[in-house]
Tab-separated table of C-alpha atoms and ligand atoms in Angstrom:
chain	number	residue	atom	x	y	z
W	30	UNK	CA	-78.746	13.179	-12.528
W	31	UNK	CA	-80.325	16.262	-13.970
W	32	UNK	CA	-81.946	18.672	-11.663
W	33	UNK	CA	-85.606	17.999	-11.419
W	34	UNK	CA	-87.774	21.169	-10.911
W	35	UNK	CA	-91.156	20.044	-12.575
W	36	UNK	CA	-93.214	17.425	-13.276
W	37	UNK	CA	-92.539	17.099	-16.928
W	38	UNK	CA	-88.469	16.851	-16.073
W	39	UNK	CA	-89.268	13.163	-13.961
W	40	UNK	CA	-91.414	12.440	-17.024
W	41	UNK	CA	-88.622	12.831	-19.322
W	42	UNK	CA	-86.229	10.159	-17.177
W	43	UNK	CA	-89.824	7.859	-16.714
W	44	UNK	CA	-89.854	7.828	-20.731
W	45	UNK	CA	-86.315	6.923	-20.823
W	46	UNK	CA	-86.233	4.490	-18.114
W	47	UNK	CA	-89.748	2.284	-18.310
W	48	UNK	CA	-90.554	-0.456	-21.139
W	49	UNK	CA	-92.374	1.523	-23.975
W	50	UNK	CA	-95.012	-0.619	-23.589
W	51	UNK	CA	-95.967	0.492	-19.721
W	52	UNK	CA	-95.577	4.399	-20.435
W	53	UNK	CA	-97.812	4.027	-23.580
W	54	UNK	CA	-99.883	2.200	-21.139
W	55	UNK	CA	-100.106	5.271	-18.552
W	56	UNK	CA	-99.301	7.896	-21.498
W	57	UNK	CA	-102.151	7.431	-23.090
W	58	UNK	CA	-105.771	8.571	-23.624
W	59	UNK	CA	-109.051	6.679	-25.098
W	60	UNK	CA	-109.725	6.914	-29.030
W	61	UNK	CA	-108.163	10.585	-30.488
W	62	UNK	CA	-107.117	11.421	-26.654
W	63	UNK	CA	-109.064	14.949	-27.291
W	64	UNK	CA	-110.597	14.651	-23.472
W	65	UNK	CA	-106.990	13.587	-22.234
W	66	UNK	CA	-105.456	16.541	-23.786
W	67	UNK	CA	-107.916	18.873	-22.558
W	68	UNK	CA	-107.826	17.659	-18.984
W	69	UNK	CA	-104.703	19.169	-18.656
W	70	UNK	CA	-104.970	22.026	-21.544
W	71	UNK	CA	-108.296	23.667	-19.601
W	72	UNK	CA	-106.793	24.037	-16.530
W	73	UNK	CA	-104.449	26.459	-18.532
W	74	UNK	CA	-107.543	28.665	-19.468
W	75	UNK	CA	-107.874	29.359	-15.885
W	76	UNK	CA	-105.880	32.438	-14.484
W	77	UNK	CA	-105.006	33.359	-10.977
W	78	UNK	CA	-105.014	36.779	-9.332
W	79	UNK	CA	-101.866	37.930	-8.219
W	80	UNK	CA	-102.549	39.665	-4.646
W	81	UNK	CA	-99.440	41.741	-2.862
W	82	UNK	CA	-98.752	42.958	-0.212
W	83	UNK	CA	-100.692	40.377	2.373
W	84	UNK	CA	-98.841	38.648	5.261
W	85	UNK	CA	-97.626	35.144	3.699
W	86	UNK	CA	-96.417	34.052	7.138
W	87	UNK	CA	-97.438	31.033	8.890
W	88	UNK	CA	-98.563	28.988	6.161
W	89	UNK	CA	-99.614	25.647	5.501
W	90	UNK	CA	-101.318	23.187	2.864
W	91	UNK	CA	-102.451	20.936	5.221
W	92	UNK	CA	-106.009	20.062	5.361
W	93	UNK	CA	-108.892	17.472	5.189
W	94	UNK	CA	-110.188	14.627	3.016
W	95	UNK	CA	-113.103	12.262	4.211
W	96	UNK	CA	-112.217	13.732	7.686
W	97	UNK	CA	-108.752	12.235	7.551
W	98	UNK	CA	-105.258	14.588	8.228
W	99	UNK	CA	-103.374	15.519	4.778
W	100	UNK	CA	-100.591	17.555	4.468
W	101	UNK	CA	-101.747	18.756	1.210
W	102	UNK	CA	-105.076	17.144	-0.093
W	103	UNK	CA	-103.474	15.347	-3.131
W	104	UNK	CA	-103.880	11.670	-2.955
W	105	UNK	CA	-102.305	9.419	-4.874
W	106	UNK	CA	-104.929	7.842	-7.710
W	107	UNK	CA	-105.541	4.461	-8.124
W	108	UNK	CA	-103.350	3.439	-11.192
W	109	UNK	CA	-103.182	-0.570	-12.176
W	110	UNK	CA	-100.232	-1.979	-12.877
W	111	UNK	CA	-98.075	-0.033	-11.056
W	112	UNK	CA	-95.873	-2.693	-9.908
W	113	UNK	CA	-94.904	-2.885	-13.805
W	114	UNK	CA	-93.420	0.415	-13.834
W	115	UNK	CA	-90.993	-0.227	-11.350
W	116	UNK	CA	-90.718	-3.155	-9.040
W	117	UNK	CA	-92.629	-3.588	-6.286
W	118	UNK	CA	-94.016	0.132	-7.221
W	119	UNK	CA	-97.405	0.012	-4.987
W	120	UNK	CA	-95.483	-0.603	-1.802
W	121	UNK	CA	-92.874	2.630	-2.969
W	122	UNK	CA	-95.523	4.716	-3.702
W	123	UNK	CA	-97.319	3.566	-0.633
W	124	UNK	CA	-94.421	4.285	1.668
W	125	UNK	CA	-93.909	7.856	-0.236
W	126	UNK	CA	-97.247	9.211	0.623
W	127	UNK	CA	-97.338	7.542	3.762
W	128	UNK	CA	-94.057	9.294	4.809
W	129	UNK	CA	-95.077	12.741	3.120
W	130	UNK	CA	-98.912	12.704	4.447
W	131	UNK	CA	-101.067	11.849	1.745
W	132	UNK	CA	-103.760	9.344	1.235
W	133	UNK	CA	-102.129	6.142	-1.065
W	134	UNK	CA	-105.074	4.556	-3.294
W	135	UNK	CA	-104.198	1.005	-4.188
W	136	UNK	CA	-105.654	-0.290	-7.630
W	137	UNK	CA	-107.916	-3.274	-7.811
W	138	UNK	CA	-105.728	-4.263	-10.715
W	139	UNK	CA	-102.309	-3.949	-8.858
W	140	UNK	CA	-99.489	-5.972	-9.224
W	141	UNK	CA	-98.342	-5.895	-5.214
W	142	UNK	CA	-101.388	-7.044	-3.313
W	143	UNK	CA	-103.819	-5.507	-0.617
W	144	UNK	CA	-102.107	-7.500	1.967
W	145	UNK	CA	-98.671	-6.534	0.767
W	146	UNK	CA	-98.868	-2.910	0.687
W	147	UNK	CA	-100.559	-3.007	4.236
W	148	UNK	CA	-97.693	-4.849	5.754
W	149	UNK	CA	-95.123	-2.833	4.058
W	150	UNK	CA	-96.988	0.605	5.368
W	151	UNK	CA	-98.005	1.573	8.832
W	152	UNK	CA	-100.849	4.007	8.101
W	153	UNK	CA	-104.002	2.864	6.596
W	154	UNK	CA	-104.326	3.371	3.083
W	155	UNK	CA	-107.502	3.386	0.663
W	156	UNK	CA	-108.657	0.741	-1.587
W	157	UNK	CA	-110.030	0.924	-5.096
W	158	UNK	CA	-112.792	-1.186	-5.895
W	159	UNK	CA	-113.426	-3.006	-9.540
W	160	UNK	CA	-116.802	-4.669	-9.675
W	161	UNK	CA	-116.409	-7.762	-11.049
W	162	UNK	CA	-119.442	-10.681	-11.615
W	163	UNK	CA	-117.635	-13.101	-9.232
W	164	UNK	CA	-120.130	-12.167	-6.365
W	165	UNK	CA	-118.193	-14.482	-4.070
W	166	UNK	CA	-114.846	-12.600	-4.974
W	167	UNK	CA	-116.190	-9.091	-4.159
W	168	UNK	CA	-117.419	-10.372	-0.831
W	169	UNK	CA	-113.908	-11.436	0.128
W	170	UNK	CA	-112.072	-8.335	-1.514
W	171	UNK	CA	-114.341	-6.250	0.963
W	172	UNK	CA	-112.828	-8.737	3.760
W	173	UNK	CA	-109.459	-8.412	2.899
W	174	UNK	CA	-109.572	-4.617	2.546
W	175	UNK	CA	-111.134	-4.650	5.839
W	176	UNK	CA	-108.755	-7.018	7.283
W	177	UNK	CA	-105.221	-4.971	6.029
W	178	UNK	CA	-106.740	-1.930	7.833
W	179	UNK	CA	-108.383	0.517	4.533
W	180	UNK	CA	-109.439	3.170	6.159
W	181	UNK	CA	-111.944	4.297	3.240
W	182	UNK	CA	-113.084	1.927	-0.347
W	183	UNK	CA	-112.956	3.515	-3.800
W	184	UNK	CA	-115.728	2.372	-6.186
W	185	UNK	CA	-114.876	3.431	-9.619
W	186	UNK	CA	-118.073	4.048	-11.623
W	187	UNK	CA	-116.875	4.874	-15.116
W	188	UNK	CA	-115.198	1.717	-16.444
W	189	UNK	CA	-117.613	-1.617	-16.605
W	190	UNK	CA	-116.293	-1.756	-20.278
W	191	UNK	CA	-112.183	-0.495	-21.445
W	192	UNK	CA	-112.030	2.505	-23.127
W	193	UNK	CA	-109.967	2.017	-26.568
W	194	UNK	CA	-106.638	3.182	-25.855
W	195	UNK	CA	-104.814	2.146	-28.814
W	196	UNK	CA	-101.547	1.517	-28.395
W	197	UNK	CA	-102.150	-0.716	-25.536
W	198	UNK	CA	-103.547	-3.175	-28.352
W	199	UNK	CA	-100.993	-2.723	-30.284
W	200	UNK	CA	-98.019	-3.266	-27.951
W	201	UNK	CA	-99.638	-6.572	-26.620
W	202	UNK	CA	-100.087	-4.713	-23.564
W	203	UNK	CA	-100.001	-7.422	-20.731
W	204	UNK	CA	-98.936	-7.825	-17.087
W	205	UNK	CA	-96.253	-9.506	-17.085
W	206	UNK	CA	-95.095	-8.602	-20.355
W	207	UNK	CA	-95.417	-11.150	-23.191
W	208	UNK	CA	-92.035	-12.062	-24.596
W	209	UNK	CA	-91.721	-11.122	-28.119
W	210	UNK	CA	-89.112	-10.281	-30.492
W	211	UNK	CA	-90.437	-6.059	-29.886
W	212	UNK	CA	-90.385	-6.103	-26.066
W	213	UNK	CA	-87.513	-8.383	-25.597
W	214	UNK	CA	-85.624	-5.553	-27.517
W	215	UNK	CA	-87.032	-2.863	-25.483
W	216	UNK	CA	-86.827	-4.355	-22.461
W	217	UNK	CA	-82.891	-5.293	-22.886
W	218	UNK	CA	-82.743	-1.590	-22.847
W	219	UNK	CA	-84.097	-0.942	-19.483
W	220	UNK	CA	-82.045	-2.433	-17.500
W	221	UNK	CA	-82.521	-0.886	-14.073
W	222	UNK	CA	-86.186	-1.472	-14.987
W	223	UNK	CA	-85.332	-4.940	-15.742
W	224	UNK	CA	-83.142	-5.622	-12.360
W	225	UNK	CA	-85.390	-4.755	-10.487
W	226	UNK	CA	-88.510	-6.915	-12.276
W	227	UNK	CA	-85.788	-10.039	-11.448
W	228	UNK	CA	-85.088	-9.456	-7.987
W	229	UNK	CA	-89.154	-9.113	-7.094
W	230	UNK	CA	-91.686	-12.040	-7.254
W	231	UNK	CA	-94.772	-9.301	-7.418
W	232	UNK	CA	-95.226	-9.605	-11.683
W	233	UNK	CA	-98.921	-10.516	-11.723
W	234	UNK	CA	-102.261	-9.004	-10.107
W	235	UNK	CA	-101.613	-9.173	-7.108
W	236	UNK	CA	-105.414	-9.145	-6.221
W	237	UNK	CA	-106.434	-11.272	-8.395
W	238	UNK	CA	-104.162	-13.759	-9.283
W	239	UNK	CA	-105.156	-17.072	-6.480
W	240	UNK	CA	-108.719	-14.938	-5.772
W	241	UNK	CA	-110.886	-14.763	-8.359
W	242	UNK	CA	-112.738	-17.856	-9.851
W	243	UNK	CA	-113.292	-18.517	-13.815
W	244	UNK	CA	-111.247	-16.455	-15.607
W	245	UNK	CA	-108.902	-18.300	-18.132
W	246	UNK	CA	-106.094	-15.319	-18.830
W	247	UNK	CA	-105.829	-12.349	-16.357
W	248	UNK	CA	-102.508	-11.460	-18.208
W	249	UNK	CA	-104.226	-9.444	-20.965
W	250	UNK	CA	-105.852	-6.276	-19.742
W	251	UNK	CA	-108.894	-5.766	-22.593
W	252	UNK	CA	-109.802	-9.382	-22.917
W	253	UNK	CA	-110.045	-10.193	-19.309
W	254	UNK	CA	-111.663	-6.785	-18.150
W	255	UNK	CA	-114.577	-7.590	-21.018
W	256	UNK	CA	-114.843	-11.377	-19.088
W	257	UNK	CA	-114.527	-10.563	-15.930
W	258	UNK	CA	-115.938	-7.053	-15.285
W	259	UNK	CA	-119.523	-6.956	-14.006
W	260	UNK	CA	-121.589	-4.255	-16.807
W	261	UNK	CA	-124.726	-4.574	-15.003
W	262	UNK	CA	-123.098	-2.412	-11.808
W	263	UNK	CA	-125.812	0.151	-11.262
W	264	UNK	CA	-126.837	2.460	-8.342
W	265	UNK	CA	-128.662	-0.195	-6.514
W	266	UNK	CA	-125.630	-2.129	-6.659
W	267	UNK	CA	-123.033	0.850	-5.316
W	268	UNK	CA	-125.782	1.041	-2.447
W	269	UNK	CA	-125.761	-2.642	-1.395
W	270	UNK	CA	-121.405	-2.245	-1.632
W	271	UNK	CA	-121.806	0.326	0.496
W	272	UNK	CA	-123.791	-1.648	3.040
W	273	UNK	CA	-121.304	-4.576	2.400
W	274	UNK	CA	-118.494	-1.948	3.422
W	275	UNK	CA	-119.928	-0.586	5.992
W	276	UNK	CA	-116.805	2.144	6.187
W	277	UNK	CA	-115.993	5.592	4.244
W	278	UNK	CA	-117.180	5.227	0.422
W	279	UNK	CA	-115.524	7.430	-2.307
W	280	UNK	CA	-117.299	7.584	-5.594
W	281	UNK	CA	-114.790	7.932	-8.221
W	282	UNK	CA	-115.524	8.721	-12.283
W	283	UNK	CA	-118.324	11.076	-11.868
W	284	UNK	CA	-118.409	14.023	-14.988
W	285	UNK	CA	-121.997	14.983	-15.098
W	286	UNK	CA	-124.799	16.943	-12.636
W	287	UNK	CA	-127.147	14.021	-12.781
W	288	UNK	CA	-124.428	11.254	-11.500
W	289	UNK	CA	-123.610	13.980	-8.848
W	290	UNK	CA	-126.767	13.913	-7.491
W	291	UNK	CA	-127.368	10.274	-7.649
W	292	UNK	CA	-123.772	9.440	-6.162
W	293	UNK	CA	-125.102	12.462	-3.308
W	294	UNK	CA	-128.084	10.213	-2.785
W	295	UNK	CA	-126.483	6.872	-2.269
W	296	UNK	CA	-124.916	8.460	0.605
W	297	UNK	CA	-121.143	8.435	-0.693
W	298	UNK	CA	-118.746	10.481	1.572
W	299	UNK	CA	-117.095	12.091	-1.217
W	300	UNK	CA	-117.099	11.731	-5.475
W	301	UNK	CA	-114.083	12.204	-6.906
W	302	UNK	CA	-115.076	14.381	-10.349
W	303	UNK	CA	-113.208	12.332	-12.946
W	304	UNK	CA	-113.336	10.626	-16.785
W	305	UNK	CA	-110.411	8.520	-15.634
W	306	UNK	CA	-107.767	10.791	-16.937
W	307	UNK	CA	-109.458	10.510	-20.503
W	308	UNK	CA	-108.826	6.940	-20.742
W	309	UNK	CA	-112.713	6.260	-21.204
W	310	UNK	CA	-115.313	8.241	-22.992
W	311	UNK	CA	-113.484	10.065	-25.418
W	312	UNK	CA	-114.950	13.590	-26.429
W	313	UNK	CA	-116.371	13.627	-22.630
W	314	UNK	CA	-115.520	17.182	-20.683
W	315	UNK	CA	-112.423	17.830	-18.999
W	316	UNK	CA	-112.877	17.545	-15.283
W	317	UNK	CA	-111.907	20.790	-14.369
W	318	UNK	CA	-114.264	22.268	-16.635
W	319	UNK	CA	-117.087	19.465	-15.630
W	320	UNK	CA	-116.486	20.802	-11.928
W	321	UNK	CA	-117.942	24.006	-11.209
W	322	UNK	CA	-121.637	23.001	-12.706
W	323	UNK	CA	-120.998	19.605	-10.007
W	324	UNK	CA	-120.253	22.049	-6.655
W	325	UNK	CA	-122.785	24.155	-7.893
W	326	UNK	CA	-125.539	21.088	-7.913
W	327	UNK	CA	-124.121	18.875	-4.889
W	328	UNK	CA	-121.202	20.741	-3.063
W	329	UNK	CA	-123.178	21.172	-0.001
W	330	UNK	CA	-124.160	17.461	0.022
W	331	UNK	CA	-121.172	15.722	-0.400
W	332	UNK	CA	-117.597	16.672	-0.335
W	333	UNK	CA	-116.441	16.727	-3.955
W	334	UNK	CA	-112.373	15.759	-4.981
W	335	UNK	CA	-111.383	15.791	-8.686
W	336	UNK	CA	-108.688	14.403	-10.485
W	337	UNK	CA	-107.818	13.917	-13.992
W	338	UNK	CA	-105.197	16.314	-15.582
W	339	UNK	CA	-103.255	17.505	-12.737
W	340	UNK	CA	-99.240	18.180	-13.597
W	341	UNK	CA	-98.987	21.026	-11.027
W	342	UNK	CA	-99.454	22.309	-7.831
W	343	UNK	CA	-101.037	25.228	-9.719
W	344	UNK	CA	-103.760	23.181	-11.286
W	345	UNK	CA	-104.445	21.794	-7.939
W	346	UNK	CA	-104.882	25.495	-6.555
W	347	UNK	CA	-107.200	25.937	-8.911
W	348	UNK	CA	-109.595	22.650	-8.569
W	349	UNK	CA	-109.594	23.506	-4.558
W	350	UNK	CA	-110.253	27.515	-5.724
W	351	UNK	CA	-113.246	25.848	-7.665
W	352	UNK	CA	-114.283	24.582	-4.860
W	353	UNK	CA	-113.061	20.931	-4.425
W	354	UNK	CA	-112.130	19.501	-1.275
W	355	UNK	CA	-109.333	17.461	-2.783
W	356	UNK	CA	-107.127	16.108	-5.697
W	357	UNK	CA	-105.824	13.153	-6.365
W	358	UNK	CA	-102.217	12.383	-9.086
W	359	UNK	CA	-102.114	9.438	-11.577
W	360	UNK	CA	-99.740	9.996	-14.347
W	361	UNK	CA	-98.084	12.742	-12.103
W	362	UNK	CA	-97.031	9.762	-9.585
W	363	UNK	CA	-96.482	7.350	-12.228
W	364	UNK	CA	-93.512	9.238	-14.272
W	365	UNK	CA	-91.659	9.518	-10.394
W	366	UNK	CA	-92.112	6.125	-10.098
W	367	UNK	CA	-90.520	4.885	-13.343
W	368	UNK	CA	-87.917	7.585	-12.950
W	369	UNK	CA	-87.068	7.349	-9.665
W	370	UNK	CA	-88.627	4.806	-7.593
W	371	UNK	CA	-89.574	5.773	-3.689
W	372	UNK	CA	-87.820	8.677	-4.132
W	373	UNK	CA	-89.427	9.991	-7.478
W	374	UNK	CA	-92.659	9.673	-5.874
W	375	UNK	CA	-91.956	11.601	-3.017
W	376	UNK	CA	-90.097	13.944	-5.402
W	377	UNK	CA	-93.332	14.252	-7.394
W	378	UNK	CA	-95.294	15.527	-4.500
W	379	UNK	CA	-92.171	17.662	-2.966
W	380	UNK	CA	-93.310	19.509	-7.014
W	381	UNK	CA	-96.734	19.734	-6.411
W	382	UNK	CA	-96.596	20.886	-2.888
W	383	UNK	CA	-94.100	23.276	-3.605
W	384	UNK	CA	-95.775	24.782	-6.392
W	385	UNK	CA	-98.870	24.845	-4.364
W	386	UNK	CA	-97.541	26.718	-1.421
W	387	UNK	CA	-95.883	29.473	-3.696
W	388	UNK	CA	-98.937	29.859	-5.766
W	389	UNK	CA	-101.088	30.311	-2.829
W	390	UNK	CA	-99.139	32.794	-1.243
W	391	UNK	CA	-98.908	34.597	-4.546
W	392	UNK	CA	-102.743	34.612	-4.479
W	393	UNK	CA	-102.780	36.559	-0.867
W	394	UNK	CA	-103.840	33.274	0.473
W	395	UNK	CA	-102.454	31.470	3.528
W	396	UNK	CA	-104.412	28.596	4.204
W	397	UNK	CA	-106.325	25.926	2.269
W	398	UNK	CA	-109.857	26.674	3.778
W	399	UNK	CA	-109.299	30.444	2.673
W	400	UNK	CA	-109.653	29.353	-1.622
W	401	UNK	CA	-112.664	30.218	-3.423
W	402	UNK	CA	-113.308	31.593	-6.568
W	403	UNK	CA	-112.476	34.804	-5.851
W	404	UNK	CA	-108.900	33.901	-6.723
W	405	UNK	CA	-109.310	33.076	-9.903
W	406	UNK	CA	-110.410	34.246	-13.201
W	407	UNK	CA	-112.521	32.238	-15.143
W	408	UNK	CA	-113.887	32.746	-19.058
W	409	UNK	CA	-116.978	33.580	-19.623
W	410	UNK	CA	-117.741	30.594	-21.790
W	411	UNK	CA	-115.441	28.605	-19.288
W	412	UNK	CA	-118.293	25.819	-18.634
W	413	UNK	CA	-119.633	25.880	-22.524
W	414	UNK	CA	-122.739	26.332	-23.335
W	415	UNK	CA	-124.608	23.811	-25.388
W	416	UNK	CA	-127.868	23.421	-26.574
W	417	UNK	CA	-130.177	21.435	-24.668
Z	19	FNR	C1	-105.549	4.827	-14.176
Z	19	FNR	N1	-106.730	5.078	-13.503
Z	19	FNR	C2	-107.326	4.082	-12.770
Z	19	FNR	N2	-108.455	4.324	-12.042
Z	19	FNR	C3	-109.015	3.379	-11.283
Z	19	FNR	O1	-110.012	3.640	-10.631
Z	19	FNR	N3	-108.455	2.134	-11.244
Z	19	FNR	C4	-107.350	1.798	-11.946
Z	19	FNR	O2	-106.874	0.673	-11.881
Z	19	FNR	C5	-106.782	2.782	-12.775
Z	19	FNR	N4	-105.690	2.507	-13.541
Z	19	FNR	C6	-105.026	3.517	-14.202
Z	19	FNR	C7	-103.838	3.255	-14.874
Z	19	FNR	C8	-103.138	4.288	-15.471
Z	19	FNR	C9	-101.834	4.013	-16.142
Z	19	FNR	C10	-103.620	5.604	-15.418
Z	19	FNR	C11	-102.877	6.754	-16.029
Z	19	FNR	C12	-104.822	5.863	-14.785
Z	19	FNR	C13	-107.272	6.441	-13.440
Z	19	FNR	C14	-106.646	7.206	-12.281
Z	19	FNR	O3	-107.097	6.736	-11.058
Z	19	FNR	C15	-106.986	8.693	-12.363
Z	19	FNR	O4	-108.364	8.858	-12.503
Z	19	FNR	C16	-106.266	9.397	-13.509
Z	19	FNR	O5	-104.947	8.934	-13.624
Z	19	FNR	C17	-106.259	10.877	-13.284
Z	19	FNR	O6	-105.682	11.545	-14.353
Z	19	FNR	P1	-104.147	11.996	-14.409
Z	19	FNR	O7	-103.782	12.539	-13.052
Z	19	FNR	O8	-103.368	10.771	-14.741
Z	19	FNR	O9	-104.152	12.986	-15.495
């Protein structure tokens, strides 16, 4: 096993080790994947001020997120079909940030279900939240979340209709995988992958599968999202969900002022700055650069997280520099996962943590609530400027 110091090193054994068609799945981006680039590319254009000679003793990451402990505050993202890139891989991932002291998001479109995850875990975790038109079917996804314990819902605002992402039509992309000449062939290739697929009975959505009414073939991602996702969900809609939850509410998928403001006004107790890790609107901003204009229009309304982009601990320095309260991982979970299971989770966030720390300390800083700006150094032209 080769040494893994990075992000991009558990990436390399995730490529190796998953079915093509599942890291096209989470490696890529909507359309010409410009905004998916970028998301990680602008946090480059960002430098940090080096600061010497200042007591790095006695520090810590640890912090807040919706009021809740963290020992650094990077939560896991909500990523569907998880369980296909490693068995059972909700319940590892689960149990990794569980054990390290992170918040675990579980997907509406998971393979292992809400009720599975909470009885493999012992802390309460959070739960994403797909609006779909089965009315009757959100009521009782609400229940169950309540029921296994979620200690705060998710409502993802930025996907009533799929982004293109074209390879996923191409490969057939489907959960589980259709059998074809192609995937057979890749598949017989992956054999730990493929071991572990036999020896688990978690291969469909798990949330969905047995609970929702109606729709003919859950299998394919793009044809059953366009049946069964609800594309009237507006603000009055998020408001009565919220009243329906009647627990901590997380607004996730906001890039621009004006959503800010309205997500601020519905009463959410945090947005999570996002374009889904450019997996919807193509040619939309970067997060990291959508971010400052957002803290500067709502930051002292609502706490603001971001994600989308982050493959260091040094990227998430600088989101919580720019002001945000916390981060959340996708892909940067998903290639420990395929690589490694449990373990390349938890390896994943040992990265990010460490880089964190050392970057901090570098900065003259010693504790999370001690970031601002000031550490940074930011272009001029950093946040664009465009006509209006
Ligand atoms: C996602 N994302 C996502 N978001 C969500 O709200 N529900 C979901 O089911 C999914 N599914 C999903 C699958 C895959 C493979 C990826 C990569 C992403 C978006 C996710 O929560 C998060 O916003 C991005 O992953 C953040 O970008 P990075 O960290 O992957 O660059």
């Amino acid at each position: 096993m080769p040494v893994i110091t990075n992000i991009e090193d558990l990436k390399r054994i995730y490529e190796r080790r998953a079915p093509r068609m599942f890291y096209d799945y989470a490696e890529s981006g909507s359309w010409t994947e410009k905004t998916f680039r970028e998301n990680t590319s602008d946090f480059e254009d960002i430098y940090l001020r080096q600061r010497v000679a200042v007591d790095m003793t006695g520090r810590s990451t640890a912090s807040q997120m919706i009021g809740e402990d963290v020992a650094m505050p990077v939560a896991l993202a909500p990523v569907g079909l998880t369980g296909m890139q490693c068995a059972d891989g909700e319940i590892k991932a689960a149990r990794a940030a569980e054990k390290f002291g992170v918040p675990f998001t579980l997907s509406t479109m998971s393979i292992c279900s809400i009720e599975d995850v909470a009885e493999h875990t012992t802390k309460p975790f959070w739960f994403q939240v797909y609006t779909l038109k089965d009315e009757d079917f959100m009521r009782r996804l609400f229940e169950r979340a309540r029921a296994a314990g979620c200690s705060a819902i998710v409502i993802t605002v930025d996907l009533q209709v799929l982004g293109q992402r074209h390879k996923d039509l191409k490969n057939g992309l489907s959960a589980p995988p259709k059998l074809t000449p192609k995937s057979i062939a890749n598949m017989m290739t992956k054999v730990q992958w493929g071991l572990g697929m036999l020896g688990t009975k978690r291969r469909f959505f798990g949330n969905i599968v047995g609970h929702a009414h109606g729709v003919k073939d859950a299998s394919s991602l793009s044809s059953w999202t366009a049946e069964a996702f609800d594309q009237s969900l507006d603000w009055a809609q998020i408001a009565k969900f919220k009243e329906m939850w009647g627990g901590k509410m997380i607004i996730k998928g906001i890039i621009d002022v004006e959503d800010a403001k309205m997500a601020a006004k519905v009463g959410a107790d945090a947005i999570i700055v996002s374009n889904h890790g450019g997996r919807q609107l193509d040619g939309a901003l970067s997060s990291i650069r959508a971010l400052p204009a957002i803290m500067d229009a709502v930051g002292d309304q609502v706490e603001v997280h971001l994600d989308s982009g982050i493959r260091s601990g040094q990227d998430v320095l600088k989101a919580l520099a720019l002001g945000a309260k916390g981060t959340y991982i996708g892909r940067a979970f998903v290639y420990g996962l395929g690589a490694m299971g449990e373990a390349g989770v938890t390896k994943a966030l040992e990265v990010i943590h460490k880089e964190l720390d050392i970057s901090m300390a570098l900065c003259g800083r010693r504790r999370i609530d001690e970031l601002d700006r000031s550490i940074l150094m930011i272009p001029e032209n950093f946040e664009g400027r465009w006509q209006s």
